[in-house]
């Protein structure tokens, strides 16, 4: 749930509570005021009637409410003394409303010329249910209005306020280690966002630094190994040329030499890989993929003949790419080698290319590979192979450098690699 | 033929020196910038093998000095740095070739020979070994005066063997030289065997006495009888 919606949820719930409590309090308070004012009116009326009775004793004969708002009946003295002014709510039939309606009734007693009378005065009341209904309506409208206002404020003001946050978030999302160097500064005068930005920047620069150091280490290590490896191979090669060696010693030495050559190969591949990742190939130019592929196929002509392979090139027009010429060469030759070396006797290679992709399929003795791991460094489909396990990793590194995509699939008993350029 | 080897790593220096002496070159060595500078301007060499990273200064700086004196034409740079920039800079300074560590001694041997041949005044680009005659420009092989048709790779293989006559060429060195630098070696050995077999057959059919021999299952050697 979005923060905006979540805050709206809390706000609307608390608003509902506040408005409800407020309405109850308001209602009670208002009713209190109304009663107060009606009761004052009744008191006043009572006084007026008493005064009128002093002058006009016919008033005392009016013993039912009828058209006016009071009624008087005589009382015995003992009863009269027990009567205090009492206000109460009661119902009376109102012909106008054709219904029983609530009224406020004041019951009082007074003495007139030694006789005691009970006086009842009524006043029409506010209709509480109507009042409540009306109040509820207003409350609902107030609530709706408040929520609408909050939504508007949320969406306009808060969104604007949160803009730096979303900007930073997007940058974090888009950040790729090895590709970007840091965050673009986001202008904000809100402390929290500023702190987030500083923390994010620090985190990123730590990661970048560690990443660079690690990359640099691989390159330096591979680099430093070159001379010792050259010495080992050279010395063994020279030793093997001496005729003084016994057959057995020579064989052992040959094995050592083979291992040291594997190490050389591994080291070269590692160095190449880290150089690609360290972006040391930037001699980008317009190259023809079509030509490169044909040249590559030409290069392997003998091998193709040797294994009786058939190569089928399907092209639609010449495909041009803008990339480093060395890397393009490695890309094509690695793909080709992969398809040729892992093939079977009288196998088949199909190369399809157009402006968007290069698709290369080959028959093979091996079963479907796991597309998720084959591009990992040092991945080997079977442990017996003596390859470096870096060929596909190098392919992937080149492909990534140029923003291409490489995918593996297994179709019709053929292993297929597809590079999408756009 | 006099060669100056400028390399600070003594173990490598002795290896290269030994290999070159097997080819009957006179090899002098220098292991730092100043020693190299001194030798370079006192003596003349037919070929100079130059390491870029030297104690006391950069090999590229030496190359600049040589270029200023018009002597940089027979330099082969040996370096652990194989970035394109260094290569281009070295070649721009007049170096003739560039090999990257680690290299096979057969490869260095072939490069040295190529430089020496290129700088020969008579300048016909050919290799003669016994009954074999190889015209490198026109890519023709004659055996006892008869043309033998070789395909492109077979020609490259034989040339490499002739440049390393009587020397061991490991299969890896051969694969790297003929099929490119980043070859996945182990997949290729039966293919190399097949290629060598074809080449041997062609030489035999043409009546050549020069022979390609297998050595300890690790490589081959061209032996001139």
Coordinates of C-alpha atoms in Angstrom, one line a residue:
Chain A
X1 CA 0.0 0.0 0.0
X2 CA 1.3 3.4 -0.9
X3 CA 2.2 5.7 1.9
X4 CA -0.3 8.3 0.6
X5 CA -3.1 5.8 0.8
X6 CA -2.0 4.5 4.2
X7 CA -2.0 8.0 5.7
X8 CA -5.4 8.6 4.1
X9 CA -6.6 5.5 5.8
X10 CA -5.5 6.6 9.2
X11 CA -6.6 10.2 8.7
X12 CA -10.1 9.1 7.5
X13 CA -10.5 6.8 10.5
X14 CA -9.4 9.4 13.0
X15 CA -11.5 12.0 11.3
X16 CA -14.5 9.8 11.6
X17 CA -13.9 9.4 15.3
X18 CA -13.3 13.1 15.9
X19 CA -16.3 14.2 13.9
X20 CA -18.5 11.6 15.6
X21 CA -17.4 12.6 19.1
X22 CA -17.7 16.2 18.2
X23 CA -21.2 15.7 16.9
X24 CA -22.3 14.0 20.1
X25 CA -20.8 16.7 22.3
X26 CA -22.2 19.4 20.1
X27 CA -25.6 17.8 20.1
X28 CA -25.7 17.5 23.9
X29 CA -24.5 21.0 24.4
X30 CA -27.0 22.4 22.0
X31 CA -29.9 20.5 23.5
X32 CA -28.8 21.8 26.9
X33 CA -28.9 25.3 25.6
X34 CA -32.3 24.7 24.0
X35 CA -33.8 23.3 27.2
X36 CA -32.4 26.1 29.2
X37 CA -33.9 28.7 26.9
X38 CA -37.3 26.9 26.7
X39 CA -37.4 26.5 30.5
X40 CA -36.6 30.2 30.9
X41 CA -39.5 30.9 28.5
X42 CA -41.8 28.7 30.5
X43 CA -40.8 30.4 33.8
X44 CA -41.5 33.7 32.2
X45 CA -44.8 32.5 30.9
X46 CA -45.7 31.2 34.3
X47 CA -45.0 34.6 35.9
X48 CA -47.1 36.3 33.3
X49 CA -50.0 34.0 33.9
X50 CA -49.8 34.5 37.6
X51 CA -49.7 38.2 37.1
X52 CA -52.6 38.0 34.8
X53 CA -54.5 35.9 37.3
X54 CA -54.1 38.7 39.9
X55 CA -56.1 41.0 37.7
X56 CA -58.4 38.7 35.9
X57 CA -59.6 35.7 38.0
X58 CA -61.3 34.1 34.9
X59 CA -57.8 33.0 34.0
X60 CA -58.1 30.6 36.9
X61 CA -61.0 28.8 35.3
X62 CA -59.1 27.7 32.3
X63 CA -58.5 24.1 33.2
X64 CA -57.5 22.6 29.8
X65 CA -54.8 23.6 27.3
X66 CA -57.1 23.9 24.3
X67 CA -56.0 26.9 22.2
X68 CA -53.5 28.3 24.7
X69 CA -50.4 27.0 26.3
X70 CA -51.5 26.7 29.9
X71 CA -54.0 25.0 32.2
X72 CA -54.9 25.7 35.8
X73 CA -56.7 23.5 38.3
X74 CA -57.3 24.0 42.0
X75 CA -55.4 22.0 44.5
X76 CA -55.7 21.2 48.2
X77 CA -53.2 23.1 50.4
X78 CA -51.5 19.9 51.5
X79 CA -50.9 18.8 47.9
X80 CA -49.9 22.2 46.7
X81 CA -47.1 22.4 49.3
X82 CA -45.6 19.3 47.9
X83 CA -45.4 20.7 44.4
X84 CA -42.2 22.2 43.3
X85 CA -41.5 23.6 39.8
X86 CA -41.0 20.5 37.6
X87 CA -39.9 20.6 34.0
X88 CA -40.5 17.6 31.9
X89 CA -40.8 16.4 28.4
X90 CA -44.1 14.9 27.3
X91 CA -46.2 14.4 24.3
X92 CA -49.3 16.2 23.2
X93 CA -51.6 15.8 20.2
X94 CA -51.1 18.6 17.8
X95 CA -53.8 18.9 15.2
X96 CA -51.4 20.6 12.8
X97 CA -49.0 17.8 12.7
X98 CA -51.8 15.3 13.1
X99 CA -49.5 13.5 15.5
X100 CA -48.3 13.4 19.1
X101 CA -45.5 15.9 19.3
X102 CA -43.0 16.5 22.1
X103 CA -43.6 19.5 24.3
X104 CA -41.9 20.9 27.4
X105 CA -44.2 20.9 30.4
X106 CA -43.7 23.1 33.5
X107 CA -45.8 22.0 36.4
X108 CA -46.0 24.6 39.2
X109 CA -48.3 25.6 42.0
X110 CA -49.3 29.0 43.3
X111 CA -51.5 30.6 45.8
X112 CA -54.2 33.0 44.9
X113 CA -56.3 34.7 47.5
X114 CA -55.8 31.9 50.0
X115 CA -56.6 29.2 47.4
X116 CA -54.0 26.9 45.8
X117 CA -53.8 26.1 42.2
X118 CA -51.7 23.9 40.0
X119 CA -50.4 25.6 36.9
X120 CA -49.2 23.6 33.9
X121 CA -47.4 25.5 31.1
X122 CA -46.3 24.0 27.8
X123 CA -44.0 25.1 25.2
X124 CA -43.5 23.4 21.8
X125 CA -40.1 21.6 21.6
X126 CA -37.6 21.1 18.9
X127 CA -38.3 17.7 17.4
X128 CA -35.3 15.8 18.6
X129 CA -35.4 13.1 15.9
X130 CA -35.5 15.8 13.2
X131 CA -32.8 17.7 14.8
X132 CA -30.7 14.6 15.1
X133 CA -31.3 13.6 11.5
X134 CA -30.4 17.0 10.3
X135 CA -27.3 17.1 12.5
X136 CA -26.3 13.6 11.2
X137 CA -26.7 14.8 7.7
X138 CA -24.4 17.7 8.3
X139 CA -21.9 15.6 10.0
X140 CA -21.8 13.2 7.1
X141 CA -21.3 16.1 4.7
X142 CA -18.6 17.6 6.9
X143 CA -16.9 14.2 7.0
X144 CA -17.0 13.8 3.2
X145 CA -15.8 17.3 2.7
X146 CA -12.9 16.7 5.0
X147 CA -11.9 13.5 3.3
X148 CA -12.1 15.1 -0.1
X149 CA -9.9 17.9 1.2
X150 CA -7.4 15.5 2.6
X151 CA -7.3 13.5 -0.7
X152 CA -6.7 16.7 -2.6
X153 CA -4.0 17.8 -0.2
X154 CA -2.4 14.4 -0.2
X155 CA -2.4 14.1 -4.0
X156 CA -1.2 17.6 -4.8
X157 CA 0.8 18.8 -1.8
X158 CA 2.1 15.6 -0.4
X159 CA 3.0 14.2 -3.7
X160 CA 5.0 17.3 -4.4
X161 CA 6.5 17.0 -1.0
X162 CA 7.5 13.4 -1.5
X163 CA 9.0 14.1 -5.0
X164 CA 12.6 14.0 -3.8
X165 CA 11.9 10.6 -2.2
X166 CA 10.5 9.1 -5.3
X167 CA 13.3 10.6 -7.3
X168 CA 15.9 8.9 -5.0
X169 CA 13.9 5.7 -5.0
X170 CA 14.0 5.6 -8.8
X171 CA 17.7 6.2 -8.8
X172 CA 18.2 3.3 -6.4
X173 CA 16.1 1.1 -8.6
X174 CA 18.0 2.0 -11.7
X175 CA 21.4 1.8 -10.1
X176 CA 23.6 -0.9 -11.6
X177 CA 26.9 -1.7 -9.9
X178 CA 29.7 -1.3 -12.4
X179 CA 27.7 0.8 -14.7
X180 CA 26.8 3.9 -12.6
X181 CA 29.1 5.7 -10.4
X182 CA 26.7 7.3 -7.9
X183 CA 23.5 9.2 -7.5
X184 CA 22.5 12.4 -9.2
X185 CA 22.0 15.0 -6.5
X186 CA 18.4 15.6 -5.6
X187 CA 17.6 19.1 -4.3
X188 CA 15.6 19.0 -1.1
X189 CA 15.4 21.0 2.1
X190 CA 13.6 18.2 4.0
X191 CA 16.0 16.8 6.6
X192 CA 14.9 13.2 6.3
X193 CA 15.3 13.1 2.5
X194 CA 18.6 14.8 2.8
X195 CA 19.7 12.2 5.2
X196 CA 18.4 9.4 3.0
X197 CA 20.3 10.8 0.1
X198 CA 23.5 11.1 2.1
X199 CA 23.1 7.5 3.5
X200 CA 22.3 6.2 0.0
X201 CA 25.2 7.9 -1.5
X202 CA 27.6 6.6 1.2
X203 CA 26.3 3.1 0.7
X204 CA 26.7 3.3 -3.0
X205 CA 30.1 4.7 -2.9
X206 CA 31.2 1.9 -0.5
X207 CA 29.8 -0.7 -2.9
X208 CA 31.3 0.9 -5.9
X209 CA 34.7 1.1 -4.2
X210 CA 34.6 -2.5 -3.1
X211 CA 33.5 -3.5 -6.5
X212 CA 36.2 -1.6 -8.2
X213 CA 38.8 -2.9 -5.9
X214 CA 37.7 -6.4 -6.5
X215 CA 37.7 -5.9 -10.2
X216 CA 41.1 -4.3 -10.0
X217 CA 42.4 -7.1 -7.9
X218 CA 41.4 -9.7 -10.5
X219 CA 43.1 -7.7 -13.2
X220 CA 46.2 -7.1 -11.2
X221 CA 46.4 -10.7 -10.0
X222 CA 46.0 -12.0 -13.5
X223 CA 48.5 -9.5 -14.7
X224 CA 51.1 -10.3 -12.1
X225 CA 50.8 -14.0 -12.9
X226 CA 51.8 -13.5 -16.5
X227 CA 55.5 -13.3 -16.0
X228 CA 55.8 -16.3 -13.6
X229 CA 53.6 -18.4 -16.0
X230 CA 55.8 -17.3 -18.9
X231 CA 58.9 -18.5 -17.0
X232 CA 57.4 -21.8 -16.0
X233 CA 56.2 -22.6 -19.6
X234 CA 59.5 -21.4 -21.1
X235 CA 61.7 -23.4 -18.8
X236 CA 59.7 -26.6 -19.3
X237 CA 59.7 -26.1 -23.1
X238 CA 63.4 -25.6 -23.1
X239 CA 63.9 -28.6 -20.8
X240 CA 61.9 -30.8 -23.1
X241 CA 64.1 -29.9 -26.0
X242 CA 67.2 -31.3 -24.3
X243 CA 68.0 -34.8 -25.3
X244 CA 69.2 -35.8 -21.9
X245 CA 65.8 -36.4 -20.5
X246 CA 64.6 -39.9 -19.9
X247 CA 61.3 -40.8 -21.6
X248 CA 59.5 -41.0 -18.2
X249 CA 60.8 -37.6 -17.1
X250 CA 59.8 -36.1 -20.4
X251 CA 56.3 -37.4 -20.1
X252 CA 55.9 -36.1 -16.6
X253 CA 57.3 -32.7 -17.7
X254 CA 54.8 -32.8 -20.6
X255 CA 52.0 -33.2 -18.2
X256 CA 53.2 -30.3 -16.1
X257 CA 53.5 -28.2 -19.2
X258 CA 50.0 -29.0 -20.2
X259 CA 48.8 -28.0 -16.8
X260 CA 50.8 -24.8 -16.9
X261 CA 49.3 -24.1 -20.3
X262 CA 45.9 -24.6 -18.9
X263 CA 46.8 -22.1 -16.2
X264 CA 48.0 -19.7 -18.9
X265 CA 44.7 -20.0 -20.7
X266 CA 42.7 -19.5 -17.6
X267 CA 44.8 -16.5 -16.7
X268 CA 44.4 -15.0 -20.2
X269 CA 40.6 -15.5 -20.1
X270 CA 40.4 -14.0 -16.6
X271 CA 42.4 -11.0 -17.7
X272 CA 40.2 -10.6 -20.8
X273 CA 37.1 -10.9 -18.7
X274 CA 38.2 -8.3 -16.2
X275 CA 39.4 -6.0 -19.0
X276 CA 36.0 -6.2 -20.6
X277 CA 34.3 -5.5 -17.2
X278 CA 36.8 -2.7 -16.6
X279 CA 35.7 -1.2 -19.9
X280 CA 39.2 -1.2 -21.5
X281 CA 37.8 -1.8 -24.9
X282 CA 36.4 1.4 -26.3
X283 CA 37.6 1.4 -29.9
X284 CA 34.0 1.4 -31.1
X285 CA 33.3 1.5 -34.8
X286 CA 30.8 0.4 -37.3
X287 CA 31.4 -3.2 -38.1
X288 CA 29.6 -5.7 -40.3
X289 CA 28.5 -8.7 -38.3
X290 CA 27.7 -10.5 -41.5
X291 CA 31.3 -10.2 -42.7
X292 CA 32.7 -11.1 -39.3
X293 CA 30.6 -14.3 -39.1
X294 CA 31.6 -15.3 -42.6
X295 CA 35.3 -14.6 -41.9
X296 CA 34.9 -16.7 -38.7
X297 CA 33.3 -19.6 -40.6
X298 CA 36.1 -19.3 -43.1
X299 CA 38.7 -19.5 -40.3
X300 CA 37.2 -22.8 -39.1
X301 CA 36.8 -24.2 -42.6
X302 CA 39.3 -27.0 -41.9
X303 CA 37.7 -27.9 -38.6
X304 CA 34.3 -28.1 -40.3
X305 CA 35.7 -30.3 -42.9
X306 CA 37.4 -32.4 -40.3
X307 CA 34.3 -33.1 -38.4
X308 CA 32.0 -33.2 -41.5
X309 CA 29.8 -30.5 -40.2
X310 CA 27.4 -28.5 -42.2
X311 CA 27.0 -24.8 -41.6
X312 CA 23.8 -23.1 -42.8
X313 CA 23.9 -19.3 -42.7
X314 CA 20.6 -17.6 -43.1
X315 CA 20.9 -13.8 -43.4
X316 CA 18.6 -11.0 -44.4
X317 CA 20.7 -8.2 -45.6
X318 CA 24.0 -7.0 -44.0
X319 CA 23.9 -6.5 -40.3
X320 CA 25.9 -3.6 -38.8
X321 CA 26.9 -3.1 -35.2
X322 CA 28.7 -0.3 -33.5
X323 CA 31.2 -2.0 -31.2
X324 CA 34.8 -2.6 -30.4
X325 CA 36.4 -4.5 -33.3
X326 CA 38.4 -6.8 -31.0
X327 CA 35.4 -7.6 -28.8
X328 CA 33.2 -8.2 -31.8
X329 CA 35.8 -10.7 -33.1
X330 CA 35.9 -12.5 -29.8
X331 CA 32.1 -12.5 -29.6
X332 CA 31.7 -14.1 -33.0
X333 CA 34.6 -16.6 -32.7
X334 CA 33.5 -17.7 -29.2
X335 CA 30.0 -18.4 -30.4
X336 CA 31.3 -20.2 -33.4
X337 CA 33.8 -22.2 -31.5
X338 CA 31.2 -23.1 -29.0
X339 CA 28.9 -24.4 -31.8
X340 CA 31.6 -26.2 -33.6
X341 CA 33.6 -27.8 -30.8
X342 CA 30.7 -29.1 -28.9
X343 CA 29.2 -30.6 -32.0
X344 CA 29.0 -34.2 -33.2
X345 CA 30.5 -35.9 -36.2
X346 CA 28.3 -34.9 -39.2
X347 CA 26.5 -32.4 -37.1
X348 CA 24.8 -29.2 -38.1
X349 CA 25.2 -25.5 -37.3
X350 CA 22.5 -23.0 -38.2
X351 CA 23.4 -19.3 -38.1
X352 CA 20.6 -16.9 -38.5
X353 CA 21.1 -13.1 -38.4
X354 CA 19.1 -10.0 -39.0
X355 CA 19.2 -6.4 -37.7
X356 CA 17.8 -7.4 -34.3
X357 CA 19.5 -10.6 -33.5
X358 CA 22.1 -13.3 -34.0
X359 CA 20.9 -16.8 -33.6
X360 CA 23.2 -19.7 -33.6
X361 CA 22.1 -23.4 -33.1
X362 CA 24.2 -26.6 -33.1
X363 CA 23.6 -30.3 -32.7
X364 CA 25.5 -31.8 -29.8
X365 CA 25.9 -35.0 -27.9
X366 CA 25.1 -33.3 -24.6
X367 CA 21.6 -32.9 -23.2
X368 CA 19.8 -29.6 -22.6
X369 CA 21.9 -27.3 -20.4
X370 CA 20.7 -25.2 -17.5
X371 CA 20.3 -21.7 -19.0
X372 CA 20.5 -20.1 -15.6
X373 CA 24.0 -21.2 -14.8
X374 CA 25.9 -21.7 -18.1
X375 CA 26.9 -18.1 -18.3
X376 CA 28.5 -18.2 -14.8
X377 CA 32.2 -18.1 -14.5
X378 CA 33.9 -21.5 -14.3
X379 CA 30.7 -23.3 -15.2
X380 CA 31.4 -26.6 -16.9
X381 CA 28.7 -28.8 -18.3
X382 CA 30.8 -31.9 -17.7
X383 CA 33.7 -32.2 -15.3
X384 CA 35.9 -34.0 -17.8
X385 CA 36.3 -31.1 -20.1
X386 CA 39.5 -29.1 -19.9
X387 CA 38.1 -25.8 -21.0
X388 CA 38.5 -22.8 -18.8
X389 CA 34.8 -22.5 -18.1
X390 CA 35.1 -18.8 -19.0
X391 CA 34.1 -18.8 -22.6
X392 CA 30.4 -18.2 -22.1
X393 CA 31.1 -15.8 -19.2
X394 CA 33.2 -13.7 -21.6
X395 CA 30.4 -13.8 -24.1
X396 CA 28.0 -12.6 -21.5
X397 CA 30.3 -9.8 -20.4
X398 CA 30.7 -8.5 -23.9
X399 CA 27.0 -8.7 -24.5
X400 CA 26.3 -6.8 -21.3
X401 CA 28.9 -4.1 -22.1
X402 CA 26.9 -3.2 -25.2
X403 CA 23.4 -3.6 -23.6
X404 CA 22.6 -6.6 -25.7
X405 CA 21.0 -9.7 -24.4
X406 CA 22.1 -13.3 -24.6
X407 CA 19.7 -16.3 -24.1
X408 CA 20.1 -20.0 -24.3
X409 CA 17.4 -22.4 -25.5
X410 CA 17.1 -26.0 -26.5
X411 CA 14.9 -26.7 -29.5
X412 CA 14.6 -29.7 -31.8
X413 CA 17.6 -31.4 -30.2
X414 CA 19.7 -28.3 -30.9
X415 CA 21.5 -26.0 -28.5
X416 CA 20.7 -22.4 -29.4
X417 CA 22.2 -19.1 -28.4
X418 CA 20.5 -15.9 -29.3
X419 CA 21.9 -12.4 -29.0
X420 CA 19.4 -9.6 -29.2
X421 CA 20.9 -6.3 -30.2
X422 CA 18.0 -4.0 -29.5
Chain B
X1 CA 73.3 -12.1 -35.6
X2 CA 73.4 -10.0 -32.4
X3 CA 70.4 -9.7 -30.2
X4 CA 70.0 -7.5 -27.1
X5 CA 67.5 -8.8 -24.6
X6 CA 66.2 -6.2 -22.2
X7 CA 64.3 -8.0 -19.4
X8 CA 64.4 -7.4 -15.7
X9 CA 63.0 -10.7 -14.7
X10 CA 66.2 -12.8 -14.5
X11 CA 64.5 -16.2 -14.7
X12 CA 62.7 -15.2 -17.9
X13 CA 65.8 -13.5 -19.2
X14 CA 67.8 -16.7 -18.9
X15 CA 65.1 -18.8 -20.5
X16 CA 64.8 -16.5 -23.5
X17 CA 68.6 -16.3 -23.8
X18 CA 69.0 -20.0 -23.7
X19 CA 66.3 -20.4 -26.4
X20 CA 67.9 -17.8 -28.7
X21 CA 71.3 -19.3 -28.3
X22 CA 70.0 -22.6 -29.5
X23 CA 69.4 -20.7 -32.7
X24 CA 73.1 -19.7 -32.7
X25 CA 72.4 -16.0 -32.1
X26 CA 74.8 -13.9 -30.0
X27 CA 72.6 -12.7 -27.1
X28 CA 73.5 -9.9 -24.8
X29 CA 71.3 -9.0 -21.9
X30 CA 70.4 -5.9 -19.9
X31 CA 68.1 -5.9 -16.9
X32 CA 67.5 -2.3 -16.2
X33 CA 66.9 1.0 -18.0
X34 CA 70.4 2.4 -17.6
X35 CA 72.3 -0.7 -18.6
X36 CA 70.1 -1.1 -21.6
X37 CA 70.6 2.6 -22.6
X38 CA 74.4 2.1 -22.4
X39 CA 74.5 -1.0 -24.5
X40 CA 72.1 0.4 -27.1
X41 CA 74.2 3.4 -27.8
X42 CA 77.5 1.7 -27.8
X43 CA 76.7 -1.3 -30.0
X44 CA 74.5 -2.1 -32.9
X45 CA 72.1 -5.0 -32.7
X46 CA 70.1 -6.9 -35.3
X47 CA 67.2 -7.3 -33.0
X48 CA 66.2 -5.9 -29.7
X49 CA 63.8 -7.6 -27.3
X50 CA 62.4 -5.0 -25.0
X51 CA 60.4 -5.3 -21.9
X52 CA 58.2 -2.3 -21.2
X53 CA 58.3 -2.2 -17.4
X54 CA 61.9 -1.8 -16.4
X55 CA 63.6 -0.7 -13.1
X56 CA 64.8 2.9 -13.7
X57 CA 62.5 3.8 -16.5
X58 CA 59.9 2.8 -19.1
X59 CA 60.8 0.6 -22.1
X60 CA 58.7 3.0 -24.1
X61 CA 61.0 5.8 -23.2
X62 CA 64.0 3.7 -24.5
X63 CA 62.0 3.2 -27.7
X64 CA 61.6 7.0 -28.1
X65 CA 65.3 7.4 -27.7
X66 CA 65.9 4.7 -30.3
X67 CA 63.5 6.3 -32.6
X68 CA 65.2 9.6 -32.3
X69 CA 68.4 7.9 -33.5
X70 CA 66.6 6.0 -36.2
X71 CA 67.3 2.6 -34.6
X72 CA 63.9 1.5 -33.6
X73 CA 63.1 -0.7 -36.6
X74 CA 64.2 -4.0 -35.2
X75 CA 62.5 -3.9 -31.8
X76 CA 60.1 -6.5 -30.5
X77 CA 58.3 -5.4 -27.4
X78 CA 57.8 -8.1 -24.7
X79 CA 55.3 -7.0 -22.2
X80 CA 52.8 -8.2 -19.6
X81 CA 50.7 -5.3 -20.6
X82 CA 48.6 -6.2 -23.6
X83 CA 46.2 -3.3 -23.6
X84 CA 45.6 -1.9 -27.1
X85 CA 47.0 1.5 -26.1
X86 CA 50.4 0.1 -25.2
X87 CA 50.5 -1.9 -28.3
X88 CA 49.6 1.0 -30.5
X89 CA 52.0 3.3 -28.7
X90 CA 54.8 0.8 -29.0
X91 CA 54.2 0.3 -32.7
X92 CA 53.8 4.0 -33.3
X93 CA 57.2 4.5 -31.8
X94 CA 58.6 2.3 -34.5
X95 CA 58.7 -1.1 -32.8
X96 CA 58.4 -3.9 -35.2
X97 CA 56.3 -6.4 -33.2
X98 CA 54.7 -6.9 -29.9
X99 CA 54.4 -10.1 -27.9
X100 CA 52.5 -10.5 -24.7
X101 CA 53.5 -12.5 -21.7
X102 CA 53.1 -15.4 -21.3
X103 CA 54.3 -16.5 -24.7
X104 CA 55.6 -19.7 -26.0
X105 CA 59.3 -19.6 -26.8
X106 CA 58.5 -21.0 -30.3
X107 CA 56.4 -17.9 -30.8
X108 CA 59.1 -15.5 -29.8
X109 CA 61.5 -17.4 -31.9
X110 CA 59.3 -17.1 -35.0
X111 CA 58.8 -13.4 -34.3
X112 CA 62.6 -12.8 -34.0
X113 CA 63.2 -14.6 -37.3
X114 CA 60.5 -12.6 -39.0
X115 CA 62.0 -9.3 -37.8
X116 CA 65.5 -10.4 -38.8
X117 CA 64.3 -11.4 -42.3
X118 CA 62.3 -8.2 -42.8
X119 CA 65.3 -6.1 -42.1
X120 CA 67.5 -8.0 -44.4
X121 CA 68.6 -5.7 -47.3
X122 CA 68.1 -8.2 -50.1
X123 CA 64.6 -8.6 -48.9
X124 CA 63.1 -11.6 -50.6
X125 CA 60.6 -13.0 -48.2
X126 CA 61.4 -16.7 -48.4
X127 CA 62.4 -19.6 -46.3
X128 CA 64.7 -22.3 -47.6
X129 CA 65.2 -25.5 -45.6
X130 CA 66.8 -28.4 -47.4
X131 CA 64.6 -29.4 -50.2
X132 CA 61.8 -27.1 -49.0
X133 CA 61.3 -23.6 -50.5
X134 CA 58.7 -21.4 -49.1
X135 CA 57.7 -18.0 -50.7
X136 CA 56.0 -16.2 -47.9
X137 CA 54.6 -13.4 -50.1
X138 CA 53.0 -15.6 -52.7
X139 CA 52.3 -18.4 -50.3
X140 CA 53.9 -21.0 -52.4
X141 CA 55.6 -24.2 -51.3
X142 CA 58.1 -26.0 -53.5
X143 CA 59.5 -29.4 -52.6
X144 CA 62.5 -30.1 -54.7
X145 CA 61.3 -27.6 -57.2
X146 CA 57.8 -29.0 -57.4
X147 CA 54.8 -27.0 -56.3
X148 CA 52.8 -28.6 -53.5
X149 CA 49.3 -27.3 -52.9
X150 CA 48.7 -26.5 -49.3
X151 CA 45.6 -25.0 -47.9
X152 CA 45.8 -21.8 -45.9
X153 CA 46.2 -23.4 -42.4
X154 CA 48.6 -26.0 -43.6
X155 CA 50.8 -23.3 -45.1
X156 CA 50.7 -21.4 -41.8
X157 CA 51.6 -24.5 -39.8
X158 CA 54.5 -25.4 -42.1
X159 CA 55.8 -21.8 -42.0
X160 CA 55.7 -21.9 -38.2
X161 CA 57.6 -25.2 -38.2
X162 CA 60.2 -23.8 -40.6
X163 CA 60.7 -20.8 -38.5
X164 CA 61.2 -23.2 -35.5
X165 CA 63.3 -25.8 -37.3
X166 CA 64.5 -28.5 -35.0
X167 CA 62.7 -26.9 -32.1
X168 CA 59.9 -28.2 -30.1
X169 CA 56.5 -26.7 -30.9
X170 CA 53.8 -27.6 -28.4
X171 CA 50.3 -28.2 -29.6
X172 CA 49.1 -25.2 -27.6
X173 CA 51.7 -22.9 -29.2
X174 CA 50.8 -24.2 -32.6
X175 CA 47.1 -23.8 -32.0
X176 CA 47.6 -20.3 -30.7
X177 CA 49.7 -19.3 -33.6
X178 CA 47.6 -20.8 -36.3
X179 CA 44.0 -20.6 -35.0
X180 CA 44.2 -17.5 -33.0
X181 CA 45.0 -16.4 -29.5
X182 CA 41.9 -17.4 -27.5
X183 CA 41.6 -21.0 -28.6
X184 CA 40.1 -23.5 -26.2
X185 CA 43.0 -25.9 -26.4
X186 CA 41.7 -29.3 -25.3
X187 CA 38.9 -29.4 -27.8
X188 CA 41.4 -29.0 -30.6
X189 CA 44.0 -31.6 -30.1
X190 CA 42.5 -34.3 -32.3
X191 CA 42.0 -31.6 -35.0
X192 CA 45.6 -30.5 -34.8
X193 CA 46.6 -34.1 -35.1
X194 CA 44.5 -34.4 -38.2
X195 CA 46.0 -31.3 -39.7
X196 CA 49.5 -32.4 -39.0
X197 CA 48.7 -35.8 -40.5
X198 CA 47.5 -34.2 -43.7
X199 CA 50.5 -32.0 -43.9
X200 CA 52.9 -35.0 -43.3
X201 CA 51.1 -36.9 -46.1
X202 CA 51.5 -34.1 -48.6
X203 CA 55.2 -33.7 -47.7
X204 CA 55.8 -37.4 -48.0
X205 CA 53.9 -37.6 -51.3
X206 CA 56.1 -34.8 -52.7
X207 CA 59.1 -36.8 -51.6
X208 CA 60.4 -34.5 -48.9
X209 CA 62.9 -35.9 -46.4
X210 CA 62.0 -33.2 -44.0
X211 CA 59.7 -34.6 -41.4
X212 CA 57.4 -33.5 -38.7
X213 CA 57.9 -35.7 -35.6
X214 CA 55.7 -36.0 -32.6
X215 CA 57.4 -35.2 -29.3
X216 CA 56.4 -36.8 -26.1
X217 CA 52.7 -36.5 -27.0
X218 CA 52.9 -32.8 -26.2
X219 CA 54.0 -31.3 -29.5
X220 CA 55.9 -31.6 -32.7
X221 CA 59.3 -30.9 -34.1
X222 CA 60.3 -30.3 -37.8
X223 CA 63.4 -32.3 -38.4
X224 CA 65.6 -31.7 -41.4
X225 CA 67.4 -34.9 -42.3

